[in-house]
PDB file of C-alpha atoms in Angstrom:
ATOM      1  CA  UNK A   1     -27.213  42.188  16.983  1.00 96.00           C
ATOM      2  CA  UNK A   2     -23.506  42.336  16.171  1.00 97.00           C
ATOM      3  CA  UNK A   3     -20.935  44.950  17.161  1.00 98.00           C
ATOM      4  CA  UNK A   4     -18.235  46.524  15.016  1.00 98.00           C
ATOM      5  CA  UNK A   5     -15.449  49.034  15.595  1.00 98.00           C
ATOM      6  CA  UNK A   6     -14.736  52.023  13.370  1.00 97.00           C
ATOM      7  CA  UNK A   7     -11.348  53.677  13.992  1.00 97.00           C
ATOM      8  CA  UNK A   8     -11.280  57.315  12.788  1.00 96.00           C
ATOM      9  CA  UNK A   9      -8.220  58.605  14.655  1.00 95.00           C
ATOM     10  CA  UNK A  10      -4.512  57.770  14.242  1.00 96.00           C
ATOM     11  CA  UNK A  11      -3.131  60.399  16.616  1.00 92.00           C
ATOM     12  CA  UNK A  12      -1.437  57.827  18.862  1.00 92.00           C
ATOM     13  CA  UNK A  13       0.872  58.822  21.733  1.00 92.00           C
ATOM     14  CA  UNK A  14       4.405  58.252  20.515  1.00 93.00           C
ATOM     15  CA  UNK A  15       3.918  59.697  17.049  1.00 94.00           C
ATOM     16  CA  UNK A  16       3.951  57.905  13.681  1.00 96.00           C
ATOM     17  CA  UNK A  17       6.107  55.020  14.930  1.00 97.00           C
ATOM     18  CA  UNK A  18       3.425  54.123  17.476  1.00 96.00           C
ATOM     19  CA  UNK A  19       0.572  53.817  14.965  1.00 96.00           C
ATOM     20  CA  UNK A  20       1.318  50.385  13.483  1.00 97.00           C
ATOM     21  CA  UNK A  21       1.764  48.478  16.768  1.00 97.00           C
ATOM     22  CA  UNK A  22      -1.339  50.087  18.256  1.00 97.00           C
ATOM     23  CA  UNK A  23      -3.427  49.126  15.214  1.00 97.00           C
ATOM     24  CA  UNK A  24      -2.141  45.558  15.475  1.00 98.00           C
ATOM     25  CA  UNK A  25      -3.278  45.553  19.103  1.00 98.00           C
ATOM     26  CA  UNK A  26      -6.672  46.908  18.015  1.00 98.00           C
ATOM     27  CA  UNK A  27      -7.099  44.013  15.599  1.00 98.00           C
ATOM     28  CA  UNK A  28      -6.156  41.457  18.253  1.00 98.00           C
ATOM     29  CA  UNK A  29      -8.404  43.050  20.867  1.00 98.00           C
ATOM     30  CA  UNK A  30     -11.338  43.286  18.455  1.00 98.00           C
ATOM     31  CA  UNK A  31     -11.137  39.593  17.589  1.00 98.00           C
ATOM     32  CA  UNK A  32     -10.663  38.576  21.218  1.00 98.00           C
ATOM     33  CA  UNK A  33     -13.772  40.574  22.113  1.00 98.00           C
ATOM     34  CA  UNK A  34     -15.821  38.896  19.394  1.00 98.00           C
ATOM     35  CA  UNK A  35     -16.370  41.994  17.262  1.00 98.00           C
ATOM     36  CA  UNK A  36     -17.669  41.379  13.752  1.00 98.00           C
ATOM     37  CA  UNK A  37     -16.325  44.411  11.888  1.00 98.00           C
ATOM     38  CA  UNK A  38     -13.248  46.629  11.729  1.00 98.00           C
ATOM     39  CA  UNK A  39     -13.237  49.716   9.535  1.00 98.00           C
ATOM     40  CA  UNK A  40     -11.365  52.940   8.902  1.00 98.00           C
ATOM     41  CA  UNK A  41     -12.302  56.170   7.168  1.00 97.00           C
ATOM     42  CA  UNK A  42     -11.282  56.890   3.589  1.00 98.00           C
ATOM     43  CA  UNK A  43      -9.793  60.374   3.682  1.00 98.00           C
ATOM     44  CA  UNK A  44      -6.590  62.209   2.824  1.00 97.00           C
ATOM     45  CA  UNK A  45      -6.862  64.663   5.732  1.00 98.00           C
ATOM     46  CA  UNK A  46      -8.468  64.301   9.136  1.00 97.00           C
ATOM     47  CA  UNK A  47     -12.028  65.573   8.980  1.00 96.00           C
ATOM     48  CA  UNK A  48     -14.089  67.868  11.169  1.00 93.00           C
ATOM     49  CA  UNK A  49     -15.447  67.269  13.781  1.00 86.00           C
ATOM     50  CA  UNK A  50     -12.990  64.394  14.442  1.00 90.00           C
ATOM     51  CA  UNK A  51     -10.092  66.813  14.536  1.00 92.00           C
ATOM     52  CA  UNK A  52      -8.059  69.181  12.392  1.00 95.00           C
ATOM     53  CA  UNK A  53      -6.659  68.439   8.948  1.00 95.00           C
ATOM     54  CA  UNK A  54      -3.069  68.362  10.188  1.00 95.00           C
ATOM     55  CA  UNK A  55      -3.705  65.345  12.443  1.00 95.00           C
ATOM     56  CA  UNK A  56      -2.536  61.930  11.154  1.00 96.00           C
ATOM     57  CA  UNK A  57      -4.639  60.202   8.489  1.00 97.00           C
ATOM     58  CA  UNK A  58      -3.542  56.928   6.885  1.00 97.00           C
ATOM     59  CA  UNK A  59      -4.419  55.731   3.398  1.00 98.00           C
ATOM     60  CA  UNK A  60      -7.333  53.400   3.965  1.00 98.00           C
ATOM     61  CA  UNK A  61      -6.668  50.312   1.872  1.00 98.00           C
ATOM     62  CA  UNK A  62      -2.988  50.132   2.817  1.00 98.00           C
ATOM     63  CA  UNK A  63      -4.142  50.165   6.433  1.00 98.00           C
ATOM     64  CA  UNK A  64      -6.662  47.402   5.809  1.00 98.00           C
ATOM     65  CA  UNK A  65      -3.960  45.314   4.150  1.00 98.00           C
ATOM     66  CA  UNK A  66      -1.848  45.672   7.286  1.00 98.00           C
ATOM     67  CA  UNK A  67      -4.779  44.616   9.458  1.00 98.00           C
ATOM     68  CA  UNK A  68      -5.496  41.654   7.194  1.00 98.00           C
ATOM     69  CA  UNK A  69      -2.099  40.286   8.212  1.00 98.00           C
ATOM     70  CA  UNK A  70      -2.781  40.904  11.901  1.00 98.00           C
ATOM     71  CA  UNK A  71      -6.280  39.408  12.117  1.00 98.00           C
ATOM     72  CA  UNK A  72      -7.929  36.134  11.161  1.00 98.00           C
ATOM     73  CA  UNK A  73     -11.697  36.434  11.446  1.00 98.00           C
ATOM     74  CA  UNK A  74     -12.973  40.001  11.566  1.00 98.00           C
ATOM     75  CA  UNK A  75     -14.506  41.633   8.482  1.00 98.00           C
ATOM     76  CA  UNK A  76     -12.467  44.516   7.010  1.00 98.00           C
ATOM     77  CA  UNK A  77     -13.768  47.595   5.212  1.00 98.00           C
ATOM     78  CA  UNK A  78     -13.506  51.309   4.715  1.00 98.00           C
ATOM     79  CA  UNK A  79     -16.463  53.336   5.893  1.00 96.00           C
ATOM     80  CA  UNK A  80     -16.507  54.327   3.153  1.00 95.00           C
ATOM     81  CA  UNK A  81     -14.443  54.528  -0.054  1.00 97.00           C
ATOM     82  CA  UNK A  82     -14.993  57.888  -1.717  1.00 97.00           C
ATOM     83  CA  UNK A  83     -15.910  57.356  -5.350  1.00 98.00           C
ATOM     84  CA  UNK A  84     -13.700  60.279  -6.371  1.00 98.00           C
ATOM     85  CA  UNK A  85     -10.492  58.891  -4.833  1.00 97.00           C
ATOM     86  CA  UNK A  86      -9.746  55.950  -7.163  1.00 98.00           C
ATOM     87  CA  UNK A  87     -10.671  54.908 -10.675  1.00 98.00           C
ATOM     88  CA  UNK A  88     -13.370  52.216 -10.299  1.00 98.00           C
ATOM     89  CA  UNK A  89     -11.305  49.597 -12.145  1.00 98.00           C
ATOM     90  CA  UNK A  90      -8.439  50.156  -9.718  1.00 98.00           C
ATOM     91  CA  UNK A  91     -10.854  50.139  -6.779  1.00 98.00           C
ATOM     92  CA  UNK A  92     -12.192  46.737  -7.824  1.00 98.00           C
ATOM     93  CA  UNK A  93      -8.615  45.404  -8.039  1.00 98.00           C
ATOM     94  CA  UNK A  94      -7.750  46.827  -4.618  1.00 98.00           C
ATOM     95  CA  UNK A  95     -10.797  45.326  -2.910  1.00 98.00           C
ATOM     96  CA  UNK A  96     -10.193  42.028  -4.689  1.00 98.00           C
ATOM     97  CA  UNK A  97      -6.601  42.015  -3.433  1.00 98.00           C
ATOM     98  CA  UNK A  98      -7.791  42.692   0.108  1.00 98.00           C
ATOM     99  CA  UNK A  99     -10.316  39.873  -0.200  1.00 98.00           C
ATOM    100  CA  UNK A 100      -7.703  37.403  -1.472  1.00 98.00           C
ATOM    101  CA  UNK A 101      -5.084  38.297   1.144  1.00 98.00           C
ATOM    102  CA  UNK A 102      -7.604  38.324   4.009  1.00 98.00           C
ATOM    103  CA  UNK A 103      -9.042  35.002   2.764  1.00 98.00           C
ATOM    104  CA  UNK A 104     -12.500  36.362   2.090  1.00 98.00           C
ATOM    105  CA  UNK A 105     -13.047  39.094   4.681  1.00 98.00           C
ATOM    106  CA  UNK A 106     -13.301  42.250   2.536  1.00 98.00           C
ATOM    107  CA  UNK A 107     -16.362  44.460   2.185  1.00 98.00           C
ATOM    108  CA  UNK A 108     -16.543  47.253  -0.367  1.00 98.00           C
ATOM    109  CA  UNK A 109     -17.936  50.212   1.497  1.00 98.00           C
ATOM    110  CA  UNK A 110     -18.568  53.040  -0.938  1.00 98.00           C
ATOM    111  CA  UNK A 111     -20.124  56.483  -1.058  1.00 97.00           C
ATOM    112  CA  UNK A 112     -20.213  59.712  -3.019  1.00 96.00           C
ATOM    113  CA  UNK A 113     -17.434  61.562  -1.077  1.00 96.00           C
ATOM    114  CA  UNK A 114     -17.926  64.999   0.442  1.00 96.00           C
ATOM    115  CA  UNK A 115     -14.788  66.668   1.865  1.00 96.00           C
ATOM    116  CA  UNK A 116     -13.879  69.310  -0.679  1.00 97.00           C
ATOM    117  CA  UNK A 117     -10.796  70.599   1.180  1.00 97.00           C
ATOM    118  CA  UNK A 118      -8.820  67.370   0.803  1.00 97.00           C
ATOM    119  CA  UNK A 119      -9.685  67.129  -2.892  1.00 98.00           C
ATOM    120  CA  UNK A 120      -8.537  70.667  -3.521  1.00 97.00           C
ATOM    121  CA  UNK A 121      -5.499  70.192  -1.280  1.00 98.00           C
ATOM    122  CA  UNK A 122      -4.158  67.203  -3.207  1.00 97.00           C
ATOM    123  CA  UNK A 123      -5.418  68.251  -6.607  1.00 98.00           C
ATOM    124  CA  UNK A 124      -8.117  65.602  -6.968  1.00 97.00           C
ATOM    125  CA  UNK A 125     -11.174  66.664  -9.020  1.00 97.00           C
ATOM    126  CA  UNK A 126     -14.302  67.198  -6.934  1.00 98.00           C
ATOM    127  CA  UNK A 127     -17.336  67.209  -9.229  1.00 98.00           C
ATOM    128  CA  UNK A 128     -20.748  68.563  -8.213  1.00 97.00           C
ATOM    129  CA  UNK A 129     -22.935  66.293  -6.101  1.00 96.00           C
ATOM    130  CA  UNK A 130     -25.161  65.167  -8.965  1.00 97.00           C
ATOM    131  CA  UNK A 131     -22.153  64.004 -10.947  1.00 98.00           C
ATOM    132  CA  UNK A 132     -20.607  62.276  -7.913  1.00 98.00           C
ATOM    133  CA  UNK A 133     -23.747  60.193  -7.478  1.00 97.00           C
ATOM    134  CA  UNK A 134     -23.781  59.323 -11.156  1.00 98.00           C
ATOM    135  CA  UNK A 135     -20.148  58.287 -10.873  1.00 98.00           C
ATOM    136  CA  UNK A 136     -21.012  56.277  -7.775  1.00 98.00           C
ATOM    137  CA  UNK A 137     -23.544  54.191  -9.676  1.00 98.00           C
ATOM    138  CA  UNK A 138     -21.133  53.630 -12.551  1.00 98.00           C
ATOM    139  CA  UNK A 139     -18.384  52.634 -10.120  1.00 98.00           C
ATOM    140  CA  UNK A 140     -20.590  50.018  -8.467  1.00 98.00           C
ATOM    141  CA  UNK A 141     -21.590  48.629 -11.859  1.00 98.00           C
ATOM    142  CA  UNK A 142     -17.939  48.427 -12.900  1.00 98.00           C
ATOM    143  CA  UNK A 143     -17.011  46.544  -9.734  1.00 98.00           C
ATOM    144  CA  UNK A 144     -19.855  44.095 -10.278  1.00 98.00           C
ATOM    145  CA  UNK A 145     -18.801  43.544 -13.882  1.00 98.00           C
ATOM    146  CA  UNK A 146     -15.177  43.027 -12.910  1.00 98.00           C
ATOM    147  CA  UNK A 147     -16.297  40.457 -10.347  1.00 98.00           C
ATOM    148  CA  UNK A 148     -18.380  38.598 -12.930  1.00 98.00           C
ATOM    149  CA  UNK A 149     -16.219  35.733 -14.226  1.00 95.00           C
ATOM    150  CA  UNK A 150     -18.381  35.495 -17.339  1.00 95.00           C
ATOM    151  CA  UNK A 151     -17.979  39.115 -18.401  1.00 96.00           C
ATOM    152  CA  UNK A 152     -14.514  40.490 -19.102  1.00 96.00           C
ATOM    153  CA  UNK A 153     -15.817  42.794 -21.787  1.00 97.00           C
ATOM    154  CA  UNK A 154     -15.898  46.540 -22.156  1.00 98.00           C
ATOM    155  CA  UNK A 155     -17.725  49.043 -19.978  1.00 98.00           C
ATOM    156  CA  UNK A 156     -18.870  52.176 -21.741  1.00 98.00           C
ATOM    157  CA  UNK A 157     -20.330  54.636 -19.282  1.00 98.00           C
ATOM    158  CA  UNK A 158     -20.887  58.360 -19.189  1.00 98.00           C
ATOM    159  CA  UNK A 159     -17.802  58.956 -17.030  1.00 98.00           C
ATOM    160  CA  UNK A 160     -15.786  55.743 -17.220  1.00 98.00           C
ATOM    161  CA  UNK A 161     -14.770  53.687 -20.227  1.00 98.00           C
ATOM    162  CA  UNK A 162     -12.948  50.368 -19.761  1.00 98.00           C
ATOM    163  CA  UNK A 163     -11.847  48.295 -22.739  1.00 98.00           C
ATOM    164  CA  UNK A 164     -11.589  45.176 -20.563  1.00 98.00           C
ATOM    165  CA  UNK A 165     -13.009  44.371 -17.138  1.00 98.00           C
ATOM    166  CA  UNK A 166     -10.542  41.574 -16.439  1.00 98.00           C
ATOM    167  CA  UNK A 167      -9.969  40.865 -12.743  1.00 97.00           C
ATOM    168  CA  UNK A 168      -7.592  38.019 -11.934  1.00 98.00           C
ATOM    169  CA  UNK A 169      -7.365  36.554  -9.397  1.00 98.00           C
ATOM    170  CA  UNK A 170     -11.043  36.581  -8.620  1.00 98.00           C
ATOM    171  CA  UNK A 171     -12.229  37.429  -5.114  1.00 98.00           C
ATOM    172  CA  UNK A 172     -12.325  34.596  -2.589  1.00 98.00           C
ATOM    173  CA  UNK A 173     -15.918  35.436  -1.689  1.00 98.00           C
ATOM    174  CA  UNK A 174     -18.556  34.139  -4.048  1.00 96.00           C
ATOM    175  CA  UNK A 175     -20.077  35.801  -5.953  1.00 95.00           C
ATOM    176  CA  UNK A 176     -18.102  38.845  -4.769  1.00 98.00           C
ATOM    177  CA  UNK A 177     -17.226  40.926  -1.695  1.00 98.00           C
ATOM    178  CA  UNK A 178     -20.354  42.473  -0.199  1.00 98.00           C
ATOM    179  CA  UNK A 179     -21.112  46.025  -1.278  1.00 98.00           C
ATOM    180  CA  UNK A 180     -22.151  48.405   1.502  1.00 98.00           C
ATOM    181  CA  UNK A 181     -23.458  51.805   0.402  1.00 98.00           C
ATOM    182  CA  UNK A 182     -23.393  54.437   3.117  1.00 95.00           C
ATOM    183  CA  UNK A 183     -25.710  57.356   3.727  1.00 94.00           C
ATOM    184  CA  UNK A 184     -29.373  58.043   4.199  1.00 94.00           C
ATOM    185  CA  UNK A 185     -30.251  60.176   1.170  1.00 95.00           C
ATOM    186  CA  UNK A 186     -33.779  59.147   0.349  1.00 96.00           C
ATOM    187  CA  UNK A 187     -33.896  59.861  -3.382  1.00 95.00           C
ATOM    188  CA  UNK A 188     -30.455  58.700  -4.515  1.00 96.00           C
ATOM    189  CA  UNK A 189     -28.463  56.807  -1.890  1.00 97.00           C
ATOM    190  CA  UNK A 190     -31.156  54.467  -0.623  1.00 98.00           C
ATOM    191  CA  UNK A 191     -32.299  53.773  -4.170  1.00 98.00           C
ATOM    192  CA  UNK A 192     -28.728  52.738  -5.039  1.00 98.00           C
ATOM    193  CA  UNK A 193     -28.778  50.452  -2.001  1.00 98.00           C
ATOM    194  CA  UNK A 194     -31.973  48.844  -3.265  1.00 98.00           C
ATOM    195  CA  UNK A 195     -30.508  48.321  -6.742  1.00 98.00           C
ATOM    196  CA  UNK A 196     -26.982  47.211  -5.886  1.00 98.00           C
ATOM    197  CA  UNK A 197     -26.243  47.050  -2.181  1.00 98.00           C
ATOM    198  CA  UNK A 198     -25.694  44.036   0.012  1.00 98.00           C
ATOM    199  CA  UNK A 199     -25.796  46.386   2.965  1.00 98.00           C
ATOM    200  CA  UNK A 200     -26.532  49.946   3.999  1.00 98.00           C
ATOM    201  CA  UNK A 201     -25.026  52.107   6.707  1.00 97.00           C
ATOM    202  CA  UNK A 202     -27.232  54.800   8.184  1.00 97.00           C
ATOM    203  CA  UNK A 203     -26.201  57.768  10.255  1.00 92.00           C
ATOM    204  CA  UNK A 204     -27.179  57.511  13.898  1.00 93.00           C
ATOM    205  CA  UNK A 205     -30.654  58.874  14.563  1.00 95.00           C
ATOM    206  CA  UNK A 206     -33.571  58.217  16.845  1.00 96.00           C
ATOM    207  CA  UNK A 207     -35.320  54.860  16.388  1.00 97.00           C
ATOM    208  CA  UNK A 208     -38.152  56.691  14.635  1.00 97.00           C
ATOM    209  CA  UNK A 209     -35.689  58.383  12.303  1.00 97.00           C
ATOM    210  CA  UNK A 210     -33.999  55.100  11.408  1.00 98.00           C
ATOM    211  CA  UNK A 211     -37.392  53.437  10.973  1.00 98.00           C
ATOM    212  CA  UNK A 212     -38.314  56.128   8.451  1.00 98.00           C
ATOM    213  CA  UNK A 213     -35.116  55.566   6.443  1.00 98.00           C
ATOM    214  CA  UNK A 214     -35.750  51.821   6.413  1.00 98.00           C
ATOM    215  CA  UNK A 215     -39.308  52.402   5.212  1.00 98.00           C
ATOM    216  CA  UNK A 216     -37.888  54.476   2.351  1.00 98.00           C
ATOM    217  CA  UNK A 217     -35.446  51.681   1.541  1.00 98.00           C
ATOM    218  CA  UNK A 218     -38.259  49.139   1.635  1.00 98.00           C
ATOM    219  CA  UNK A 219     -40.247  51.216  -0.860  1.00 98.00           C
ATOM    220  CA  UNK A 220     -37.244  51.491  -3.202  1.00 98.00           C
ATOM    221  CA  UNK A 221     -36.793  47.720  -2.985  1.00 98.00           C
ATOM    222  CA  UNK A 222     -40.402  47.237  -4.017  1.00 98.00           C
ATOM    223  CA  UNK A 223     -39.910  49.618  -6.950  1.00 98.00           C
ATOM    224  CA  UNK A 224     -36.874  47.759  -8.306  1.00 97.00           C
ATOM    225  CA  UNK A 225     -38.039  44.253  -7.451  1.00 97.00           C
ATOM    226  CA  UNK A 226     -35.451  43.642  -4.719  1.00 97.00           C
ATOM    227  CA  UNK A 227     -35.942  41.522  -1.610  1.00 98.00           C
ATOM    228  CA  UNK A 228     -35.618  44.020   1.244  1.00 98.00           C
ATOM    229  CA  UNK A 229     -34.640  41.268   3.673  1.00 97.00           C
ATOM    230  CA  UNK A 230     -31.512  40.473   1.617  1.00 96.00           C
ATOM    231  CA  UNK A 231     -29.941  43.794   2.609  1.00 98.00           C
ATOM    232  CA  UNK A 232     -27.931  44.043   5.806  1.00 98.00           C
ATOM    233  CA  UNK A 233     -28.873  47.111   7.830  1.00 98.00           C
ATOM    234  CA  UNK A 234     -26.191  48.810   9.923  1.00 98.00           C
ATOM    235  CA  UNK A 235     -25.825  52.049  11.831  1.00 97.00           C
ATOM    236  CA  UNK A 236     -22.835  53.927  13.179  1.00 96.00           C
ATOM    237  CA  UNK A 237     -23.226  55.143  16.755  1.00 95.00           C
ATOM    238  CA  UNK A 238     -21.709  58.601  17.173  1.00 87.00           C
ATOM    239  CA  UNK A 239     -23.138  59.640  20.530  1.00 83.00           C
ATOM    240  CA  UNK A 240     -19.975  59.006  22.532  1.00 83.00           C
ATOM    241  CA  UNK A 241     -18.756  55.984  24.469  1.00 88.00           C
ATOM    242  CA  UNK A 242     -21.398  53.281  25.025  1.00 92.00           C
ATOM    243  CA  UNK A 243     -22.711  53.504  28.582  1.00 88.00           C
ATOM    244  CA  UNK A 244     -24.774  51.234  30.844  1.00 85.00           C
ATOM    245  CA  UNK A 245     -27.921  51.989  28.841  1.00 93.00           C
ATOM    246  CA  UNK A 246     -26.351  51.229  25.446  1.00 96.00           C
ATOM    247  CA  UNK A 247     -27.684  47.686  25.069  1.00 96.00           C
ATOM    248  CA  UNK A 248     -31.180  48.739  26.112  1.00 96.00           C
ATOM    249  CA  UNK A 249     -31.024  51.555  23.564  1.00 96.00           C
ATOM    250  CA  UNK A 250     -29.809  49.232  20.818  1.00 97.00           C
ATOM    251  CA  UNK A 251     -32.744  46.906  21.452  1.00 97.00           C
ATOM    252  CA  UNK A 252     -34.985  49.486  19.749  1.00 96.00           C
ATOM    253  CA  UNK A 253     -32.837  49.345  16.599  1.00 97.00           C
ATOM    254  CA  UNK A 254     -32.640  45.560  16.660  1.00 97.00           C
ATOM    255  CA  UNK A 255     -36.429  45.449  16.571  1.00 96.00           C
ATOM    256  CA  UNK A 256     -36.277  47.531  13.380  1.00 97.00           C
ATOM    257  CA  UNK A 257     -34.007  44.959  11.750  1.00 96.00           C
ATOM    258  CA  UNK A 258     -30.655  46.662  12.288  1.00 97.00           C
ATOM    259  CA  UNK A 259     -28.102  43.832  12.148  1.00 96.00           C
ATOM    260  CA  UNK A 260     -25.007  45.619  13.397  1.00 97.00           C
ATOM    261  CA  UNK A 261     -23.956  48.790  15.191  1.00 98.00           C
ATOM    262  CA  UNK A 262     -20.495  50.290  14.755  1.00 97.00           C
ATOM    263  CA  UNK A 263     -18.838  52.345  17.486  1.00 97.00           C
ATOM    264  CA  UNK A 264     -15.717  54.515  17.459  1.00 96.00           C
ATOM    265  CA  UNK A 265     -13.030  54.644  20.159  1.00 93.00           C
ATOM    266  CA  UNK A 266     -12.778  58.122  21.672  1.00 83.00           C
ATOM    267  CA  UNK A 267      -9.100  58.605  22.332  1.00 74.00           C
ATOM    268  CA  UNK A 268      -5.470  57.650  22.274  1.00 84.00           C
ATOM    269  CA  UNK A 269      -5.476  53.958  23.201  1.00 92.00           C
ATOM    270  CA  UNK A 270      -8.191  52.257  21.139  1.00 95.00           C
ATOM    271  CA  UNK A 271      -7.026  48.683  21.886  1.00 97.00           C
ATOM    272  CA  UNK A 272      -7.362  49.199  25.626  1.00 96.00           C
ATOM    273  CA  UNK A 273     -10.754  50.805  25.060  1.00 96.00           C
ATOM    274  CA  UNK A 274     -11.935  47.775  23.102  1.00 97.00           C
ATOM    275  CA  UNK A 275     -10.840  45.455  25.906  1.00 97.00           C
ATOM    276  CA  UNK A 276     -12.444  47.458  28.707  1.00 96.00           C
ATOM    277  CA  UNK A 277     -15.550  48.941  27.095  1.00 95.00           C
ATOM    278  CA  UNK A 278     -16.611  46.696  24.221  1.00 96.00           C
ATOM    279  CA  UNK A 279     -15.740  43.197  25.451  1.00 96.00           C
ATOM    280  CA  UNK A 280     -18.597  43.020  27.992  1.00 96.00           C
ATOM    281  CA  UNK A 281     -21.091  44.486  25.514  1.00 96.00           C
ATOM    282  CA  UNK A 282     -20.678  41.899  22.737  1.00 97.00           C
ATOM    283  CA  UNK A 283     -22.527  38.973  24.381  1.00 96.00           C
ATOM    284  CA  UNK A 284     -25.301  41.241  25.604  1.00 96.00           C
ATOM    285  CA  UNK A 285     -25.878  42.633  22.111  1.00 96.00           C
ATOM    286  CA  UNK A 286     -25.784  39.114  20.680  1.00 95.00           C
ATOM    287  CA  UNK A 287     -28.820  38.282  22.812  1.00 94.00           C
ATOM    288  CA  UNK A 288     -30.879  40.965  21.051  1.00 92.00           C
ATOM    289  CA  UNK A 289     -32.932  39.353  18.292  1.00 85.00           C
ATOM    290  CA  UNK A 290     -33.099  41.303  15.036  1.00 79.00           C
ATOM    291  CA  UNK A 291     -36.327  41.522  13.125  1.00 73.00           C
TER     292      UNK A 291
END
């Protein structure tokens, strides 16, 4: 099993000027520790229960671009891009740019978005949930078409119409950056994973709860003719700082086929936390065989 870090908080001691150097240290510490993944949230405002809206929140892809220049090996993603925040054609270009400049380390994490306050605050339309999921599927299809070197033609969807799906340069990764679809909705989200996803990210739950979600995903894969084993399974651990029993706990998820667990630093000095807390965990997790 692999370990990733998800950084949701930019409220660094020292104010805005302290954010960039601390994030550079996070990237260096994560690679030194052998972490496989580095992600940020995709929000305009800080979200509950992480904090209050007035706390610092960086634009996600700009932040990933900065980290691309300060890392060499770790995979970079947002967890996850809200489908409402960017036109899908622009999103495909942004992720492609990240992939080119990171030399093939970008993942497109994407979801249906949920935080109505930030949409209303900045004047961004926030459609009903049904429409957001329909837009999500169209957005994924647009990204896949833009990453298809043999199809620069039009896309005519219900919500998005593109006269050309030209994307040059192409991504470094072949055939395209992996697509990770986040969430555990059994009727819509996991079916989209089965149809389009290279990976899924499930909310933290008991092993039985995660096993149930994976059974639902397996059934959707059978329905659409997809190889379930092709899909990377990940979870985000949100039960606090990993303790002495963390590896033993993760062994239950590894047996279910969970490939990677992502953890979030709790406080003001995430780089130091990575060095002290996560570094000794990485080799122990690596010894856990996944199903």
